[in-house]
PDB file of C-alpha atoms in Angstrom:
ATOM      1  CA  UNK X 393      13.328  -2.778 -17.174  1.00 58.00           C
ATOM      2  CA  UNK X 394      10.456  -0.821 -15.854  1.00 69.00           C
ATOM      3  CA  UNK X 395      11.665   2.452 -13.803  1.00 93.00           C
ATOM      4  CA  UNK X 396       9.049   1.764 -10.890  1.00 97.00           C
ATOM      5  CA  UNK X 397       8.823  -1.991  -9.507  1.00 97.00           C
ATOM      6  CA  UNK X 398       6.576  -3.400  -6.686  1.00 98.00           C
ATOM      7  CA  UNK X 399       6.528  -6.555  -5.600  1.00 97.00           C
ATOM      8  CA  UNK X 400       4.666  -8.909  -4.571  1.00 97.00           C
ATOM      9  CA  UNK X 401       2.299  -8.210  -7.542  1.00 97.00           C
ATOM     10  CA  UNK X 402      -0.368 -10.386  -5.600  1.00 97.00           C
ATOM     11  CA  UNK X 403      -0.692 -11.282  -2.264  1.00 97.00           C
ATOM     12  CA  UNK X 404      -3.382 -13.013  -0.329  1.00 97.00           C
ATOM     13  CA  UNK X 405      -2.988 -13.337   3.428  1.00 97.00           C
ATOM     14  CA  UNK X 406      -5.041 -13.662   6.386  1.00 97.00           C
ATOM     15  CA  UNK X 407      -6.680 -10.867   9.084  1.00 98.00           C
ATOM     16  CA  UNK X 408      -4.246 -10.194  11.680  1.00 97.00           C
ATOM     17  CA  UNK X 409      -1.093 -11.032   8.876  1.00 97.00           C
ATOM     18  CA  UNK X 410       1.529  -7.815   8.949  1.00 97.00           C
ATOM     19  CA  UNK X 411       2.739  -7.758   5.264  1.00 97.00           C
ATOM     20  CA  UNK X 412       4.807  -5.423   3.531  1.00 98.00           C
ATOM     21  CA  UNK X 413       4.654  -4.456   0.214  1.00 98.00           C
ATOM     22  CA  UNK X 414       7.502  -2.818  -2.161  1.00 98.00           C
ATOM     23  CA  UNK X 415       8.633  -0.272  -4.103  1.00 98.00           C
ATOM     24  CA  UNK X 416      11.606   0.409  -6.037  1.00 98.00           C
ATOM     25  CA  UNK X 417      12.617   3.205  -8.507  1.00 97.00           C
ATOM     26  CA  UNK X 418      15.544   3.843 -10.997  1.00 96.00           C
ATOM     27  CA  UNK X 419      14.231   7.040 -12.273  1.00 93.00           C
ATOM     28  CA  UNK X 420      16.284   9.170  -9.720  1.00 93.00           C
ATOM     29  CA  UNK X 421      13.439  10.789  -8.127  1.00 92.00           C
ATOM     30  CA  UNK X 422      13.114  12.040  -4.274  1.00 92.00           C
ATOM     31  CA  UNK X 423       9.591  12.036  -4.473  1.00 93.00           C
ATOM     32  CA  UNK X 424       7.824   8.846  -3.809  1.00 96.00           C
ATOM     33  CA  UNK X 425       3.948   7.835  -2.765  1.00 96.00           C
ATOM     34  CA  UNK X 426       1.857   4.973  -1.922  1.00 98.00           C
ATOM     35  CA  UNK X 427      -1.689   4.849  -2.890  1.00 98.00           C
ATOM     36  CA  UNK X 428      -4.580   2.468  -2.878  1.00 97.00           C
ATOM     37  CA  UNK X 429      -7.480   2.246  -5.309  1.00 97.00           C
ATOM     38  CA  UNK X 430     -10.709   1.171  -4.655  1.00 94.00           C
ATOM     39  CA  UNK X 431     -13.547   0.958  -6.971  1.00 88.00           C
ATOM     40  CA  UNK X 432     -15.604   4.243  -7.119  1.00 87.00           C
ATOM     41  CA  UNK X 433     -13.509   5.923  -4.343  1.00 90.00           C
ATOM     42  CA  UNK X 434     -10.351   6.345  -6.873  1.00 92.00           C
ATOM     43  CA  UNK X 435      -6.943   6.926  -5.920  1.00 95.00           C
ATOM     44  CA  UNK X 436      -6.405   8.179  -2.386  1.00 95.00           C
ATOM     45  CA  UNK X 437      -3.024   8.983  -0.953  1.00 95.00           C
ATOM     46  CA  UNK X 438      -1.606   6.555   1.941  1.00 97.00           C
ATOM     47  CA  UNK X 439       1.993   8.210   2.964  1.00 97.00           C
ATOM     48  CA  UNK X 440       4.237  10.464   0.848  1.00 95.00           C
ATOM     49  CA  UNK X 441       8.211  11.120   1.266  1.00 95.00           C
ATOM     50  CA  UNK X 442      10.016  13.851  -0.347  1.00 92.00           C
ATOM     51  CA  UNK X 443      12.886  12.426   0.527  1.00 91.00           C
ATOM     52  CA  UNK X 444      15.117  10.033   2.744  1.00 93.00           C
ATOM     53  CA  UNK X 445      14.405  11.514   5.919  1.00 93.00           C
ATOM     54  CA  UNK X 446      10.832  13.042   4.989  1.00 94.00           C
ATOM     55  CA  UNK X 447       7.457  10.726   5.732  1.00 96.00           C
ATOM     56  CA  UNK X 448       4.256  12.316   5.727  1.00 95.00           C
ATOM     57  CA  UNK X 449       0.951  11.386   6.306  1.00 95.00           C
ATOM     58  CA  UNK X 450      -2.018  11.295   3.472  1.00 93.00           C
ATOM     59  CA  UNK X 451      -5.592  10.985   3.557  1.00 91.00           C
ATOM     60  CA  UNK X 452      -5.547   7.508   4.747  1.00 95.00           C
ATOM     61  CA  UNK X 453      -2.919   6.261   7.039  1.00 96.00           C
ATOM     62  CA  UNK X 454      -4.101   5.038   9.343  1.00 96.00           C
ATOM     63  CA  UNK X 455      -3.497   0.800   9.890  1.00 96.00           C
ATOM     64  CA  UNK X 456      -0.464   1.566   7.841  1.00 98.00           C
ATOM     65  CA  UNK X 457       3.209   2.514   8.300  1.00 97.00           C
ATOM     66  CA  UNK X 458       6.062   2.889   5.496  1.00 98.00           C
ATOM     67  CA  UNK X 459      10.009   2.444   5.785  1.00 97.00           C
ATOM     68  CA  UNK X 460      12.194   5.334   3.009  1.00 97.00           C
ATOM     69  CA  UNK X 461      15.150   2.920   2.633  1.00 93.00           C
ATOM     70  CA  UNK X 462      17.402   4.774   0.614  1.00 95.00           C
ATOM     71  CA  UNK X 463      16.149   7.673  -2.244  1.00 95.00           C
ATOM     72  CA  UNK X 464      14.896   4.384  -4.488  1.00 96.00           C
ATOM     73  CA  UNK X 465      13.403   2.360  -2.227  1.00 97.00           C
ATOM     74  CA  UNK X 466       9.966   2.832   0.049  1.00 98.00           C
ATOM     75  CA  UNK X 467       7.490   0.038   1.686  1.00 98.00           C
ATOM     76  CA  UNK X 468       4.424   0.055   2.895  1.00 98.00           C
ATOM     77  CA  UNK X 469       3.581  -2.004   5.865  1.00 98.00           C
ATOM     78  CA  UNK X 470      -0.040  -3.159   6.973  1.00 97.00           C
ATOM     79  CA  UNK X 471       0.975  -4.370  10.820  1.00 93.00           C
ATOM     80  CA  UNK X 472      -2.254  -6.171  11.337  1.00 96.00           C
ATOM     81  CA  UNK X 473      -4.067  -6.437   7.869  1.00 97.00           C
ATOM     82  CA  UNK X 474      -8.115  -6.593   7.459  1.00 97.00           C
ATOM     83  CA  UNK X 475     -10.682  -7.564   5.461  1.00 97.00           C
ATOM     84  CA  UNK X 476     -11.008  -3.721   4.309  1.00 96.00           C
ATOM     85  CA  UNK X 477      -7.707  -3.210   3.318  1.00 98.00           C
ATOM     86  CA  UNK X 478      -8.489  -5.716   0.439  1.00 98.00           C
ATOM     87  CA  UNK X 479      -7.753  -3.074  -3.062  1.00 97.00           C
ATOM     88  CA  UNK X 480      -5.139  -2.759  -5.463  1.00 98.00           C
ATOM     89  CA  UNK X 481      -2.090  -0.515  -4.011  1.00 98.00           C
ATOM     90  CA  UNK X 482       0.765   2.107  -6.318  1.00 98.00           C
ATOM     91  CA  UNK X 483       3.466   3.140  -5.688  1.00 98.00           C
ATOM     92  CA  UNK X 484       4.477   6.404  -7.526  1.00 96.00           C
ATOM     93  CA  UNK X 485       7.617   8.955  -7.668  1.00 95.00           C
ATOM     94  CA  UNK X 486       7.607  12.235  -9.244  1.00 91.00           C
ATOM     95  CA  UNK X 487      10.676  14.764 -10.032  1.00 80.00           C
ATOM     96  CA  UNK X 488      10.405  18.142  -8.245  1.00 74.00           C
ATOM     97  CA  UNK X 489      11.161  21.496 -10.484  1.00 68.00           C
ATOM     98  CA  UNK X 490       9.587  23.954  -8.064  1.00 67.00           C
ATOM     99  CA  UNK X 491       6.998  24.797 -10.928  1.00 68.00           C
ATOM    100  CA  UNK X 492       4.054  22.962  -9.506  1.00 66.00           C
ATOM    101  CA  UNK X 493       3.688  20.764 -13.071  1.00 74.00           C
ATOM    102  CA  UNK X 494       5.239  17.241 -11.661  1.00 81.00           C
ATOM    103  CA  UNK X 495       4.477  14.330 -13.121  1.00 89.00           C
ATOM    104  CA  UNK X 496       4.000  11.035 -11.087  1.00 93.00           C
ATOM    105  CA  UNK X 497       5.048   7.724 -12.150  1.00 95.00           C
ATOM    106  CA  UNK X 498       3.623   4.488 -11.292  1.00 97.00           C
ATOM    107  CA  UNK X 499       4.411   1.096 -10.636  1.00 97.00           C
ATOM    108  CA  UNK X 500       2.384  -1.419 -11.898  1.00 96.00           C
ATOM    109  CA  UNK X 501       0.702  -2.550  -8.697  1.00 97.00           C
ATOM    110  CA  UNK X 502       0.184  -4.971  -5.948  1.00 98.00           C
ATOM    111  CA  UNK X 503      -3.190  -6.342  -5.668  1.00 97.00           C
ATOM    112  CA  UNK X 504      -4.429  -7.599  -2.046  1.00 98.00           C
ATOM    113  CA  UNK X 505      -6.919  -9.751  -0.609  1.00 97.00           C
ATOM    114  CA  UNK X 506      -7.062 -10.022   3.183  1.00 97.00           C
ATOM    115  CA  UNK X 507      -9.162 -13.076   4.364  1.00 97.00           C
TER     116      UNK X 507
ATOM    117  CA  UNK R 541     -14.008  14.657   2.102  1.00 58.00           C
ATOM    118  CA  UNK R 542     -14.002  14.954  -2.114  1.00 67.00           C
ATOM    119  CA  UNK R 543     -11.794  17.762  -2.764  1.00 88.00           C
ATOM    120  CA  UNK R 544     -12.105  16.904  -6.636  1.00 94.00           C
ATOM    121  CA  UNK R 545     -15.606  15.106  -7.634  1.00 96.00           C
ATOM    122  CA  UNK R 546     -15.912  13.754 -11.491  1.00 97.00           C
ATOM    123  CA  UNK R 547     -18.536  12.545 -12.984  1.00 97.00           C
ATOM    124  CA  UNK R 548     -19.940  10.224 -14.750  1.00 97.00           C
ATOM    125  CA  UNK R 549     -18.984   6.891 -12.857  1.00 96.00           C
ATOM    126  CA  UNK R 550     -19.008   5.060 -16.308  1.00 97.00           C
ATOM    127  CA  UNK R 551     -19.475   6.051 -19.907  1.00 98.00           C
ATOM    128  CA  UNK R 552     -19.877   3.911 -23.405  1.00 98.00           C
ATOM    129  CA  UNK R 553     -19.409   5.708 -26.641  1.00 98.00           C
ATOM    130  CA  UNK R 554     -19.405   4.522 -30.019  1.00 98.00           C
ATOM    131  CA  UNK R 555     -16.131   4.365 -32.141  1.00 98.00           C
ATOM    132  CA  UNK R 556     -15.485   8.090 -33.856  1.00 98.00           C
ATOM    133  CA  UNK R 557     -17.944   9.305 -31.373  1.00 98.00           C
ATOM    134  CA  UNK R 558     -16.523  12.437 -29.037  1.00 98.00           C
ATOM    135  CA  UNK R 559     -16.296  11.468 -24.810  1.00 98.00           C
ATOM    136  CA  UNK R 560     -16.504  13.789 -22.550  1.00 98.00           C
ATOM    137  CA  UNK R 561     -15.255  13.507 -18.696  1.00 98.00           C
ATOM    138  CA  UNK R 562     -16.033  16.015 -16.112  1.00 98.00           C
ATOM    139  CA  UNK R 563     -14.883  17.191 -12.514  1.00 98.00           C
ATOM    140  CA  UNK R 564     -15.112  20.115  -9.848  1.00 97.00           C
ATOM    141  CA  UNK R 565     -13.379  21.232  -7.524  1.00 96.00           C
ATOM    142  CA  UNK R 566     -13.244  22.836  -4.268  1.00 92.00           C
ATOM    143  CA  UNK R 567      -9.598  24.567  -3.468  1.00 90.00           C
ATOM    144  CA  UNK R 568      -8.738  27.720  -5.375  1.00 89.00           C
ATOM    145  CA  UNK R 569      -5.229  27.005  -4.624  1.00 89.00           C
ATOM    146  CA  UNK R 570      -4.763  24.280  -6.676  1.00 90.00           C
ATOM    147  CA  UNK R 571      -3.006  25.194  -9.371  1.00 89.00           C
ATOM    148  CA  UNK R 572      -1.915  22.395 -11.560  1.00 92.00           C
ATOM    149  CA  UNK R 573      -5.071  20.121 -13.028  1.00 95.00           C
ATOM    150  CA  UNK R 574      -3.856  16.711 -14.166  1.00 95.00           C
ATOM    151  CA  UNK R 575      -5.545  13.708 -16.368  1.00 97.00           C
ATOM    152  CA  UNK R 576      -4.358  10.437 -15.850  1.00 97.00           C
ATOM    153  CA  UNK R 577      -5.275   7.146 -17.929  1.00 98.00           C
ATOM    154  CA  UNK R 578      -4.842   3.782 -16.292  1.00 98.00           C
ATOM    155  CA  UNK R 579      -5.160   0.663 -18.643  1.00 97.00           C
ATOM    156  CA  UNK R 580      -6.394  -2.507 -17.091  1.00 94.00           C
ATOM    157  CA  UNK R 581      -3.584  -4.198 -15.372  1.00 92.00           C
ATOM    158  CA  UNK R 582      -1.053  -1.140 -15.065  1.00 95.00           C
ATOM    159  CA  UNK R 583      -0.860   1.733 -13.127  1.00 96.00           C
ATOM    160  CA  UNK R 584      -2.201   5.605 -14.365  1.00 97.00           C
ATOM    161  CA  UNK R 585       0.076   7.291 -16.464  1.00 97.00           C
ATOM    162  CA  UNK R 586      -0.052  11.364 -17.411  1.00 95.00           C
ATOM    163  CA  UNK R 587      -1.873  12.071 -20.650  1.00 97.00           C
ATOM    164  CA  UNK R 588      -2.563  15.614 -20.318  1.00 96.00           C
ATOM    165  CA  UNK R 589      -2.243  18.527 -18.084  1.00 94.00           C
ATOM    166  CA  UNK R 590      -3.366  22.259 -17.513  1.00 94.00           C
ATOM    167  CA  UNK R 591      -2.513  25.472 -15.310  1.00 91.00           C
ATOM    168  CA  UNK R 592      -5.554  27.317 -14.746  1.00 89.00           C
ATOM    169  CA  UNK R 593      -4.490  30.355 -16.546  1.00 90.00           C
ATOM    170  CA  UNK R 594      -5.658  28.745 -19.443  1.00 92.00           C
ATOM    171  CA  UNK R 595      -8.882  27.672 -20.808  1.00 94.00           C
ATOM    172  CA  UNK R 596      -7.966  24.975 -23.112  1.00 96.00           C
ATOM    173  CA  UNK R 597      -5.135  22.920 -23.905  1.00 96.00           C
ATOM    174  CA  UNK R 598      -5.276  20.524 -27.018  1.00 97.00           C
ATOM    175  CA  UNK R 599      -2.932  17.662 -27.484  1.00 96.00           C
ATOM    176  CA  UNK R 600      -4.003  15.774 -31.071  1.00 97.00           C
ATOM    177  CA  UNK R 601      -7.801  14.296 -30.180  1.00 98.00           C
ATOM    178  CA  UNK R 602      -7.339  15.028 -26.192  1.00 98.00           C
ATOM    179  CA  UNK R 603      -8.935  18.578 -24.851  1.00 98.00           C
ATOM    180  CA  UNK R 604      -9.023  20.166 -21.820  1.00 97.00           C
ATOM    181  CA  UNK R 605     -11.982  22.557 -21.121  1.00 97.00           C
ATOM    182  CA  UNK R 606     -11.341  24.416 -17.948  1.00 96.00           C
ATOM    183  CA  UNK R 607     -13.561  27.138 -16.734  1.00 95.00           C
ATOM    184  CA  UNK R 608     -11.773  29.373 -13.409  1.00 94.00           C
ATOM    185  CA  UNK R 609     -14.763  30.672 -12.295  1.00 94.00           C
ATOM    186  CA  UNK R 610     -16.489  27.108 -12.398  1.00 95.00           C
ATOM    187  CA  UNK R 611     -13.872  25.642 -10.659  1.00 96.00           C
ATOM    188  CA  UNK R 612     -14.501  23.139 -13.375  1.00 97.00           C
ATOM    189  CA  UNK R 613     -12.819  21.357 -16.010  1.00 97.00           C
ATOM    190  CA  UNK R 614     -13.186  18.360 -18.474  1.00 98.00           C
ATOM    191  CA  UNK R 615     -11.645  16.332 -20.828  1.00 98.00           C
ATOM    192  CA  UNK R 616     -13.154  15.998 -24.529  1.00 98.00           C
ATOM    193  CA  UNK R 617     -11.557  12.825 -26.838  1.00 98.00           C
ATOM    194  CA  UNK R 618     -12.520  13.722 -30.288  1.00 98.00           C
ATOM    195  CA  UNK R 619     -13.187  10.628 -32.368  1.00 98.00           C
ATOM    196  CA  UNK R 620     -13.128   7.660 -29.906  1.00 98.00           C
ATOM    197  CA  UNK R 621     -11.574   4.900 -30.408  1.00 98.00           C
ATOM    198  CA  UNK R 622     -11.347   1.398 -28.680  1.00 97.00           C
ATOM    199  CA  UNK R 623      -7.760   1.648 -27.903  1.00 97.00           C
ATOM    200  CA  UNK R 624      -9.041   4.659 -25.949  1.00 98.00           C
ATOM    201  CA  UNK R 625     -11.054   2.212 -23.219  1.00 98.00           C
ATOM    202  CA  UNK R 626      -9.303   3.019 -20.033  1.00 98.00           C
ATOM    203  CA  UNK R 627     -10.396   4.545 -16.659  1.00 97.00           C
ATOM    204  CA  UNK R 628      -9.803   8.016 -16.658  1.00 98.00           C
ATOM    205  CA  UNK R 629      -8.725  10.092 -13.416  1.00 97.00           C
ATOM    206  CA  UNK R 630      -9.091  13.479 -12.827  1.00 97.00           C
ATOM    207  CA  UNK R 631      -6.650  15.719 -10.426  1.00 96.00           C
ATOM    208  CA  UNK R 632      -5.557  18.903  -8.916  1.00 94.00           C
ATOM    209  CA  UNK R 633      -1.997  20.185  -7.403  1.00 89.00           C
ATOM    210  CA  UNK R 634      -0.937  22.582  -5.043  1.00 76.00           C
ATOM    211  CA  UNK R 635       2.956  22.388  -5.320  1.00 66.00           C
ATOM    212  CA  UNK R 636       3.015  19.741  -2.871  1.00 69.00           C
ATOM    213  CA  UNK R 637       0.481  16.291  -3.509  1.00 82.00           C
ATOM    214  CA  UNK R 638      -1.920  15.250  -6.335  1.00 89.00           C
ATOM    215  CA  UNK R 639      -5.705  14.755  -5.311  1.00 92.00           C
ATOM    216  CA  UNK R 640      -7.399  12.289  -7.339  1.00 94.00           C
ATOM    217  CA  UNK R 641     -11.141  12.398  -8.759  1.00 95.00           C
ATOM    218  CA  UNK R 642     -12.968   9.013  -8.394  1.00 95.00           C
ATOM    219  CA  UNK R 643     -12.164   7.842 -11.744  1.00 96.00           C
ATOM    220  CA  UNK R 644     -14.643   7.137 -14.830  1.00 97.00           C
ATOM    221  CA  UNK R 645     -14.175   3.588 -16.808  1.00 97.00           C
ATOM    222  CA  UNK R 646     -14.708   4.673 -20.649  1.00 98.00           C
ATOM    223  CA  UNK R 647     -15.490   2.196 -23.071  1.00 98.00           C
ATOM    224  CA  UNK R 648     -15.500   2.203 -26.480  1.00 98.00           C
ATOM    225  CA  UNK R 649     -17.478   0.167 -28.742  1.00 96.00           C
ATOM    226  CA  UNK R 650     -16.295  -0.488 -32.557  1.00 91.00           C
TER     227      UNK R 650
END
């Protein structure tokens, strides 16, 4: 079984729609991120948790909002989706050592189109 | 803003041929400088990594070049092959988050 799921894997839905999207680990981590990619823009960080009680804002939260369930479980949450919210969305989770060299894993993806 | 630009967009090599990926970046307190390759259909997954007091770190055909003063560094793939096609990201660390370059798509012709 992979160690980071999301589901759905695709979603369509409508403007206006809230949706969630999720994400769960069995890696054990207290780090976990959600990220969208968008062709020629890359990979920019939505919200970040270090752990259960930890959620941070990234570079681009806002129309978003995310839930930390328990240490392997986090969703994302577009409350009134748009057209331009329409890219492909990880999840990640990394192990921190306090040496600054973490590696992030991620899931395989959701991909969205908002009509 | 960019915090980490790389360049080119795109790039096609030919099989055996030697890629090479750059970026920049802004922060002197990142301290942790990441590559990540993402096959079509899954998500980015480490390949290699560097702490800038080094200047090169070589893991079988995969290099990284990085130059302190620059702020720059690159990665070189020595003989390219098509199992190599991928989109390659860039990053940089400061103990906390990664920040991503935009990404190039390499692809590798037989």
């Amino acid at each position: 079984d992979a160690d980071v799921t999301q589901t759905p894997r695709n979603r369509i839905t409508k403007t206006g729609k809230r949706i969630m999207l999720e994400c769960s680990q069995t890696k054990g981590h207290d780090r976990m991120y959600w990220y969208r990619q968008d062709p020629g823009l890359g990979l920019r960080l939505i919200y970040y948790s270090f752990d259960v009680k930890d959620i941070n804002k990234g570079e681009i939260s806002d129309g978003y909002s995310v839930s930390r369930q328990a240490q392997a479980k986090f969703s994302l949450s577009l409350e009134s989706a748009i057209p331009n919210q329409t890219a492909l969305y990880f999840c990640a989770t990394s192990d921190y050592y306090g040496t600054g060299q973490e590696t992030q894993y991620f899931g395989p993806g959701t991909r969205l189109l908002v009509l | 803003q960019q915090q980490v630009k790389q360049s080119p967009q795109s790039l096609i090599v030919q099989k055996g041929g030697i890629s090479i990926i750059n970026c920049a970046y802004e922060n002197t307190a990142f301290d942790y400088f990441p590559w990540y390759q993402q096959f079509p259909g899954k998500g980015p997954a480490l390949l290699i990594a560097i702490r800038p007091d080094v200047s090169e770190k070589k893991e079988g055909r995969f290099t990284i070049s990085f130059n302190k003063s620059a702020k720059q560094f690159s990665l070189h793939i020595m003989d390219s092959q098509p199992g190599d096609s991928a989109t390659y990201f860039c990053a940089a660390s400061r103990s906390d988050k990664l920040i991503f370059g935009t990404g190039t798509r390499l692809q590798v012709f037989p």
